[in-house]
């Protein structure tokens, strides 16, 4: 105990207990005595007050961070938490990783608990960030880096014969997200903690990730992603925090003595939400926040009546049905059962979350009118929108507030972030489904809608069409429009890039904008530089720090502009190029290991990694590759000598029910099979598809890119954040004027990007021309489609369906329109890459201009303009 206490800081005790004033030596001297004397007292007998106080002071001390202490706690976890011997750790890297993770987590928990106590005693307003996805990636490196302990752990473990770098790959990516939505949420939590804002993240603890992607004969095959096979060292299971969540049944109306009606929900199904907490450390601060994830459990583990009757399947049916709710991220909703599970998943999430938030508020003993002064709830897309109706149910049915008072609280509490302009992505669920699963919430939705449409009628008398568009309830078929409910129930609505926010006003919610223009705001997305440079590209981080003479840029990203002063410095240019080549070598090694494909590190690495969707236009990319292949095949040996070698790298998942996206993946793999085995082509062109795209894979791919493609049809991408990750790492962008590309162009200059394609205000006219067969594509377009149709890249049954989607009046995403300018842009890229000095200059200027795109800036915008939230930095020990 003396070793634990001696020479370390004392955590400040944010409590009311009186601690006798003793210096550190007195505390150390008496510590063993406390534990010896404790044995003299019966279990139900209290220690003397001064002894008890010193004991609590002892428990409140921070763990030491010197190398010997790090070694000791690592070994203790190996022996006592995992029951491993030294021999075991030598051969079991996973056990070594777990011991290391537990040791780091101990230090996270110290900061996490003290931060929460500090916030509680400071009576601060908190923001609660509700997201069905948190794409965290791996936590070990990030946690050590944010705690400032990476070097201490490296040295400490090295002296035990453990190479820490060998343990990183033992940690699976957390299966809590899929794409940009979840990665944005993870970046935001990092920034909230780093910037000392009082906040919580809320989500679901999925037993399985979306799926583990493998390739079979070039086709995507979905396998279970059981990322919890060996547990999760970063979570704390909170059996003390559980809430019931109800489904089904009917509503009973009861007449109260004052003549008003009270509604009672007589449910027929109950499940239990159990909390799992994950500490989120800030960088260079003692603040650490909490991400609370809910896991679904049955209210009764087993039906003993059925079990004793021999009906063993029925005996565990309730358990299986309950646990299914949090089994899989985004269950396929192409079936009735899938839709029902999605709605249950969303309601389970918000019900447990709102019960937790309101429980915390009740502890303040303040009136409910103060709720919006202490609570802001951010809805990350429409998935948590049922939280609005759940809070209304709690306030009206359980707390007894009037409808008007409850609605006033709701509309000052919730804020909604829209992430799409695609109509099919705005969630709608059938009224029948709501009647069956959530009858009380449907009743509340009807009441909200009725009162809202009265306001619409007052504003636009007799405008039935407008009322129909604005209504939460869609007619024929009857559906609940979740986005409309989110707008009506929120104080503010924001888009995630300047162009997107304008489209939200003019295309997605024009009538709402006309009714409530003050509600609509923009907060351009950002990414955390701590993970996406400092962790994933540490050599580049070191070089930036050296030339800026400070690492302050990690928390003040605008300081990157200082690199412009050094852009022509030969030393910086040489370092920059050397680091890029080292990262390319690392990626090339991964490609060879996973796929058996050998690629040249001297080739241009052309990267397109995203969730697969038609609007993201991976199809345009692979069609461009096919054209490039055809051109090279027709060249003489002398002409080939002038060709810029290129490695085209794809990665990303298609949703299980999205067959067209799967067809694109199949075509990519077919093309790769032909190109990579053509001896005439050699290293001039390679096509690679890396399966199972995830954060840890992105951390290898992104630093290695020379060019990255962000080529969605103008006006379809809300923002995009992968473009930001590539650009801050010096990867140049090939892109359309869509999403955040527009703002990136403004910051780094169009001469440091490669822009092509139709603009957003031209898209509808081109679509009309295509529909009416008045658009004549470039001749190369027809030649290319005919070439593919002839089977040059192999045939598969759905190939005609894929090709027909971009011809004969069907090209909704304008691939044929943008194809010529896309090829022109690729030629400019080839020419620029051959001039290494020019390319390095563009790459450095790309990084230097990205200061705006830190998630720290995004969070500051939210805090000031939407949440009215102030930072509270906890004093250090």
Short mmCIF file of C-alpha atoms in Angstrom, two decimals, residues 74-406:
data_model
loop_
_atom_site.label_atom_id
_atom_site.label_comp_id
_atom_site.label_asym_id
_atom_site.label_seq_id
_atom_site.Cartn_x
_atom_site.Cartn_y
_atom_site.Cartn_z
CA UNK A 74 0.17 -5.11 -15.94
CA UNK A 75 1.46 -8.23 -14.18
CA UNK A 76 -1.20 -7.99 -11.48
CA UNK A 77 -3.99 -7.94 -14.06
CA UNK A 78 -2.40 -10.86 -15.87
CA UNK A 79 -2.31 -12.88 -12.64
CA UNK A 80 -5.44 -11.76 -10.78
CA UNK A 81 -7.86 -10.61 -13.50
CA UNK A 82 -6.96 -13.23 -16.11
CA UNK A 83 -5.34 -16.00 -14.03
CA UNK A 84 -2.40 -16.17 -16.46
CA UNK A 85 1.17 -17.18 -15.79
CA UNK A 86 4.27 -15.67 -17.30
CA UNK A 87 4.45 -18.67 -19.60
CA UNK A 88 0.86 -18.03 -20.71
CA UNK A 89 1.55 -14.39 -21.54
CA UNK A 90 4.56 -15.38 -23.63
CA UNK A 91 2.42 -17.50 -25.94
CA UNK A 92 -1.00 -15.86 -25.64
CA UNK A 93 -0.90 -12.41 -27.16
CA UNK A 94 -4.60 -11.95 -26.57
CA UNK A 95 -4.13 -12.40 -22.84
CA UNK A 96 -1.22 -9.98 -22.91
CA UNK A 97 -3.43 -7.46 -24.71
CA UNK A 98 -6.22 -7.91 -22.16
CA UNK A 99 -3.86 -7.38 -19.22
CA UNK A 100 -2.57 -4.22 -20.88
CA UNK A 101 -6.08 -3.00 -21.65
CA UNK A 102 -7.26 -3.53 -18.06
CA UNK A 103 -4.23 -1.63 -16.82
CA UNK A 104 -5.01 1.34 -19.07
CA UNK A 105 -8.70 1.16 -18.22
CA UNK A 106 -7.91 1.53 -14.51
CA UNK A 107 -6.47 4.94 -15.26
CA UNK A 108 -9.44 5.88 -17.42
CA UNK A 109 -11.85 4.99 -14.64
CA UNK A 110 -10.09 7.33 -12.22
CA UNK A 111 -10.60 10.32 -14.50
CA UNK A 112 -14.05 9.23 -15.58
CA UNK A 113 -15.43 8.97 -12.04
CA UNK A 114 -13.92 12.26 -10.92
CA UNK A 115 -15.20 14.08 -14.00
CA UNK A 116 -18.74 12.90 -13.34
CA UNK A 117 -18.54 13.93 -9.67
CA UNK A 118 -17.18 17.32 -10.69
CA UNK A 119 -19.99 17.88 -13.21
CA UNK A 120 -22.63 16.85 -10.67
CA UNK A 121 -21.34 19.18 -8.00
CA UNK A 122 -20.93 22.03 -10.49
CA UNK A 123 -24.60 21.64 -11.50
CA UNK A 124 -23.71 21.90 -15.19
CA UNK A 125 -25.85 21.59 -18.28
CA UNK A 126 -25.07 18.43 -20.22
CA UNK A 127 -25.57 17.42 -23.81
CA UNK A 128 -26.68 13.85 -24.46
CA UNK A 129 -25.62 12.63 -27.89
CA UNK A 130 -28.00 9.88 -29.08
CA UNK A 131 -26.70 7.74 -31.92
CA UNK A 132 -27.47 4.18 -33.00
CA UNK A 133 -23.87 4.02 -34.21
CA UNK A 134 -20.51 4.73 -32.59
CA UNK A 135 -17.79 3.50 -34.91
CA UNK A 136 -15.03 3.60 -32.31
CA UNK A 137 -12.44 1.36 -33.92
CA UNK A 138 -9.85 0.13 -31.45
CA UNK A 139 -9.44 1.82 -28.07
CA UNK A 140 -6.01 0.81 -26.76
CA UNK A 141 -3.80 3.19 -28.75
CA UNK A 142 -6.29 6.01 -28.57
CA UNK A 143 -6.66 5.72 -24.79
CA UNK A 144 -2.93 5.62 -24.10
CA UNK A 145 -2.34 8.56 -26.42
CA UNK A 146 -5.07 10.71 -24.89
CA UNK A 147 -3.81 9.86 -21.39
CA UNK A 148 -0.30 10.84 -22.44
CA UNK A 149 1.10 7.45 -21.39
CA UNK A 150 2.11 5.81 -24.68
CA UNK A 151 5.88 6.11 -24.19
CA UNK A 152 5.71 5.00 -20.56
CA UNK A 153 3.83 1.86 -21.56
CA UNK A 154 6.15 1.12 -24.47
CA UNK A 155 9.22 1.34 -22.24
CA UNK A 156 7.62 -0.45 -19.30
CA UNK A 157 6.42 -3.42 -21.34
CA UNK A 158 9.61 -3.62 -23.36
CA UNK A 159 11.51 -4.29 -20.16
CA UNK A 160 9.12 -7.19 -19.52
CA UNK A 161 9.91 -8.59 -22.98
CA UNK A 162 6.58 -7.45 -24.42
CA UNK A 163 6.50 -5.51 -27.70
CA UNK A 164 3.38 -3.41 -27.40
CA UNK A 165 2.99 -2.99 -31.16
CA UNK A 166 2.42 -6.75 -31.41
CA UNK A 167 -0.64 -6.45 -29.17
CA UNK A 168 -2.58 -3.84 -31.13
CA UNK A 169 -3.98 -6.33 -33.63
CA UNK A 170 -5.35 -8.47 -30.80
CA UNK A 171 -8.07 -5.89 -30.21
CA UNK A 172 -11.10 -6.29 -32.50
CA UNK A 173 -12.83 -3.25 -33.90
CA UNK A 174 -15.88 -2.56 -31.78
CA UNK A 175 -18.95 -3.66 -33.77
CA UNK A 176 -20.97 -0.60 -32.85
CA UNK A 177 -21.20 1.19 -36.18
CA UNK A 178 -21.07 0.90 -39.94
CA UNK A 179 -20.20 4.10 -41.77
CA UNK A 180 -19.70 7.83 -41.59
CA UNK A 181 -22.61 8.39 -39.21
CA UNK A 182 -21.01 6.23 -36.53
CA UNK A 183 -17.47 7.46 -37.12
CA UNK A 184 -18.68 11.07 -36.82
CA UNK A 185 -20.30 10.22 -33.47
CA UNK A 186 -17.01 8.72 -32.26
CA UNK A 187 -15.05 11.80 -33.35
CA UNK A 188 -17.57 14.02 -31.59
CA UNK A 189 -17.17 12.15 -28.29
CA UNK A 190 -13.41 12.55 -28.55
CA UNK A 191 -13.79 16.29 -29.13
CA UNK A 192 -16.39 16.76 -26.40
CA UNK A 193 -14.00 15.16 -23.89
CA UNK A 194 -10.95 17.01 -25.17
CA UNK A 195 -12.72 20.37 -25.08
CA UNK A 196 -14.08 19.71 -21.58
CA UNK A 197 -17.78 19.90 -22.44
CA UNK A 198 -20.19 18.09 -20.09
CA UNK A 199 -21.61 15.33 -22.26
CA UNK A 200 -22.72 11.73 -22.47
CA UNK A 201 -22.98 9.46 -25.48
CA UNK A 202 -25.84 6.97 -25.63
CA UNK A 203 -26.11 3.98 -27.95
CA UNK A 204 -26.71 0.23 -28.11
CA UNK A 205 -24.33 -2.59 -27.23
CA UNK A 206 -24.66 -4.85 -30.25
CA UNK A 207 -23.64 -8.44 -29.73
CA UNK A 208 -22.78 -8.63 -33.43
CA UNK A 209 -21.57 -5.87 -35.71
CA UNK A 210 -23.36 -5.22 -38.97
CA UNK A 211 -21.54 -8.23 -40.49
CA UNK A 212 -18.06 -9.50 -41.28
CA UNK A 213 -17.52 -9.18 -45.02
CA UNK A 214 -15.78 -11.95 -46.96
CA UNK A 215 -15.50 -12.53 -50.71
CA UNK A 216 -16.56 -15.75 -52.40
CA UNK A 217 -16.10 -15.90 -56.17
CA UNK A 218 -16.03 -12.10 -56.14
CA UNK A 219 -19.35 -11.81 -54.35
CA UNK A 220 -19.87 -10.23 -50.95
CA UNK A 221 -20.84 -12.80 -48.34
CA UNK A 222 -22.01 -11.66 -44.92
CA UNK A 223 -20.67 -13.54 -41.90
CA UNK A 224 -21.40 -12.88 -38.22
CA UNK A 225 -19.15 -10.24 -36.70
CA UNK A 226 -19.01 -11.51 -33.13
CA UNK A 227 -16.64 -8.88 -31.87
CA UNK A 228 -17.38 -9.79 -28.23
CA UNK A 229 -15.97 -13.32 -28.50
CA UNK A 230 -13.35 -12.54 -25.87
CA UNK A 231 -15.26 -9.83 -24.03
CA UNK A 232 -14.65 -6.09 -24.16
CA UNK A 233 -11.95 -4.88 -21.80
CA UNK A 234 -13.09 -1.25 -22.12
CA UNK A 235 -16.63 -1.61 -20.81
CA UNK A 236 -17.98 -1.68 -17.27
CA UNK A 237 -21.15 -3.74 -16.88
CA UNK A 238 -23.60 -1.85 -14.69
CA UNK A 239 -26.01 -4.34 -13.17
CA UNK A 240 -27.05 -1.54 -10.83
CA UNK A 241 -28.49 0.47 -13.74
CA UNK A 242 -31.42 -1.30 -15.39
CA UNK A 243 -34.70 -0.03 -16.81
CA UNK A 244 -37.83 -1.83 -18.01
CA UNK A 245 -38.91 -1.22 -21.62
CA UNK A 246 -42.42 -2.13 -22.74
CA UNK A 247 -44.09 -3.12 -26.00
CA UNK A 248 -47.56 -4.01 -27.23
CA UNK A 249 -50.84 -3.92 -25.37
CA UNK A 250 -53.46 -1.19 -25.36
CA UNK A 251 -54.26 2.22 -23.89
CA UNK A 252 -56.80 2.78 -21.14
CA UNK A 253 -58.34 6.21 -20.69
CA UNK A 254 -59.06 7.22 -17.09
CA UNK A 255 -61.09 10.25 -16.10
CA UNK A 256 -59.29 12.34 -13.47
CA UNK A 257 -61.22 14.29 -10.77
CA UNK A 258 -60.63 17.58 -12.63
CA UNK A 259 -62.36 16.18 -15.70
CA UNK A 260 -59.23 15.73 -17.79
CA UNK A 261 -58.19 12.40 -19.25
CA UNK A 262 -55.26 10.31 -18.14
CA UNK A 263 -53.90 7.55 -20.36
CA UNK A 264 -52.50 4.31 -18.99
CA UNK A 265 -50.47 2.00 -21.22
CA UNK A 266 -51.32 -1.64 -20.47
CA UNK A 267 -48.34 -3.33 -22.12
CA UNK A 268 -48.01 -7.02 -22.93
CA UNK A 269 -44.25 -7.42 -23.33
CA UNK A 270 -41.39 -6.31 -21.07
CA UNK A 271 -37.66 -6.39 -21.64
CA UNK A 272 -34.87 -5.00 -19.48
CA UNK A 273 -32.19 -2.53 -20.57
CA UNK A 274 -28.85 -3.09 -18.81
CA UNK A 275 -26.20 -0.37 -18.96
CA UNK A 276 -22.62 -0.87 -20.10
CA UNK A 277 -20.34 2.13 -19.63
CA UNK A 278 -17.28 2.93 -21.74
CA UNK A 279 -15.00 5.77 -20.53
CA UNK A 280 -13.96 8.27 -23.23
CA UNK A 281 -10.74 10.15 -22.38
CA UNK A 282 -10.02 13.67 -23.54
CA UNK A 283 -6.61 14.59 -24.93
CA UNK A 284 -4.34 16.65 -22.69
CA UNK A 285 -7.04 17.08 -20.06
CA UNK A 286 -8.17 15.30 -16.92
CA UNK A 287 -11.73 15.20 -18.23
CA UNK A 288 -13.12 11.84 -19.32
CA UNK A 289 -16.70 11.33 -20.48
CA UNK A 290 -19.05 8.36 -20.54
CA UNK A 291 -20.57 6.44 -23.42
CA UNK A 292 -23.46 4.38 -22.10
CA UNK A 293 -24.60 1.43 -24.20
CA UNK A 294 -27.76 -0.56 -23.56
CA UNK A 295 -28.03 -4.33 -23.80
CA UNK A 296 -31.43 -6.05 -23.90
CA UNK A 297 -32.24 -8.79 -21.42
CA UNK A 298 -35.46 -10.66 -20.63
CA UNK A 299 -37.51 -9.68 -17.61
CA UNK A 300 -37.57 -13.43 -16.81
CA UNK A 301 -34.64 -15.58 -17.82
CA UNK A 302 -36.65 -18.77 -18.20
CA UNK A 303 -40.27 -19.89 -18.19
CA UNK A 304 -40.12 -22.63 -15.55
CA UNK A 305 -43.69 -23.78 -16.17
CA UNK A 306 -42.87 -24.58 -19.80
CA UNK A 307 -39.50 -26.01 -18.82
CA UNK A 308 -41.04 -28.41 -16.30
CA UNK A 309 -43.59 -29.47 -18.87
CA UNK A 310 -40.78 -30.43 -21.22
CA UNK A 311 -41.34 -27.54 -23.64
CA UNK A 312 -37.74 -26.41 -23.53
CA UNK A 313 -37.87 -24.23 -26.64
CA UNK A 314 -40.80 -22.23 -25.32
CA UNK A 315 -39.10 -21.99 -21.93
CA UNK A 316 -36.32 -19.79 -23.39
CA UNK A 317 -38.38 -18.11 -26.12
CA UNK A 318 -38.82 -14.88 -24.17
CA UNK A 319 -35.09 -14.71 -23.46
CA UNK A 320 -34.21 -15.14 -27.12
CA UNK A 321 -36.80 -12.61 -28.26
CA UNK A 322 -35.55 -10.01 -25.76
CA UNK A 323 -31.86 -10.48 -26.53
CA UNK A 324 -32.51 -10.24 -30.27
CA UNK A 325 -33.23 -6.51 -29.90
CA UNK A 326 -29.55 -5.67 -29.42
CA UNK A 327 -28.08 -8.60 -31.31
CA UNK A 328 -27.29 -6.95 -34.65
CA UNK A 329 -26.62 -3.44 -35.88
CA UNK A 330 -29.22 -2.51 -38.53
CA UNK A 331 -31.13 -5.77 -39.06
CA UNK A 332 -32.28 -6.16 -42.66
CA UNK A 333 -35.63 -4.35 -42.90
CA UNK A 334 -36.70 -5.81 -46.24
CA UNK A 335 -39.05 -8.14 -44.33
CA UNK A 336 -41.94 -7.46 -41.95
CA UNK A 337 -40.00 -9.09 -39.13
CA UNK A 338 -36.97 -6.94 -39.92
CA UNK A 339 -39.04 -3.76 -39.80
CA UNK A 340 -40.54 -4.77 -36.47
CA UNK A 341 -37.10 -5.46 -35.02
CA UNK A 342 -35.82 -2.08 -36.24
CA UNK A 343 -38.65 -0.21 -34.53
CA UNK A 344 -38.24 -2.22 -31.33
CA UNK A 345 -34.52 -1.53 -31.43
CA UNK A 346 -35.03 2.20 -31.81
CA UNK A 347 -37.66 2.44 -29.08
CA UNK A 348 -35.68 0.25 -26.69
CA UNK A 349 -32.74 2.63 -27.18
CA UNK A 350 -34.59 5.87 -26.52
CA UNK A 351 -36.77 4.50 -23.71
CA UNK A 352 -33.80 3.34 -21.65
CA UNK A 353 -31.92 6.55 -22.44
CA UNK A 354 -34.77 8.91 -21.51
CA UNK A 355 -35.46 6.98 -18.32
CA UNK A 356 -31.80 7.38 -17.41
CA UNK A 357 -31.67 11.09 -18.25
CA UNK A 358 -34.87 11.89 -16.35
CA UNK A 359 -33.68 9.82 -13.36
CA UNK A 360 -30.51 11.92 -13.25
CA UNK A 361 -32.55 15.12 -13.45
CA UNK A 362 -34.85 14.05 -10.60
CA UNK A 363 -31.80 13.84 -8.33
CA UNK A 364 -31.36 17.61 -8.70
CA UNK A 365 -34.77 18.16 -6.99
CA UNK A 366 -35.46 20.95 -9.48
CA UNK A 367 -38.83 21.60 -11.15
CA UNK A 368 -39.37 20.13 -14.60
CA UNK A 369 -39.43 23.62 -16.08
CA UNK A 370 -35.65 23.64 -15.45
CA UNK A 371 -35.10 20.50 -17.53
CA UNK A 372 -34.00 22.31 -20.75
CA UNK A 373 -31.56 24.41 -18.70
CA UNK A 374 -29.69 21.27 -17.66
CA UNK A 375 -30.35 18.93 -20.59
CA UNK A 376 -29.79 19.14 -24.35
CA UNK A 377 -30.47 16.03 -26.43
CA UNK A 378 -28.96 15.72 -29.90
CA UNK A 379 -30.61 13.27 -32.30
CA UNK A 380 -27.96 11.90 -34.67
CA UNK A 381 -30.24 11.30 -37.68
CA UNK A 382 -33.84 10.07 -37.37
CA UNK A 383 -33.11 6.79 -35.56
CA UNK A 384 -33.59 8.24 -32.04
CA UNK A 385 -36.62 10.38 -32.97
CA UNK A 386 -38.97 8.30 -30.82
CA UNK A 387 -37.20 9.94 -27.90
CA UNK A 388 -39.49 12.93 -28.43
CA UNK A 389 -42.62 10.85 -27.88
CA UNK A 390 -41.00 8.96 -25.01
CA UNK A 391 -40.17 12.16 -23.14
CA UNK A 392 -43.75 13.33 -23.70
CA UNK A 393 -45.02 10.03 -22.27
CA UNK A 394 -42.80 10.36 -19.20
CA UNK A 395 -43.75 13.98 -18.55
CA UNK A 396 -47.48 13.65 -19.20
CA UNK A 397 -48.30 10.10 -18.11
CA UNK A 398 -45.79 9.58 -15.30
CA UNK A 399 -44.96 13.05 -14.02
CA UNK A 400 -48.42 14.53 -14.46
CA UNK A 401 -47.46 17.63 -16.46
CA UNK A 402 -49.98 19.27 -18.75
CA UNK A 403 -49.58 18.68 -22.46
CA UNK A 404 -48.56 22.29 -23.14
CA UNK A 405 -45.94 22.33 -20.38
CA UNK A 406 -44.51 18.99 -21.49
#
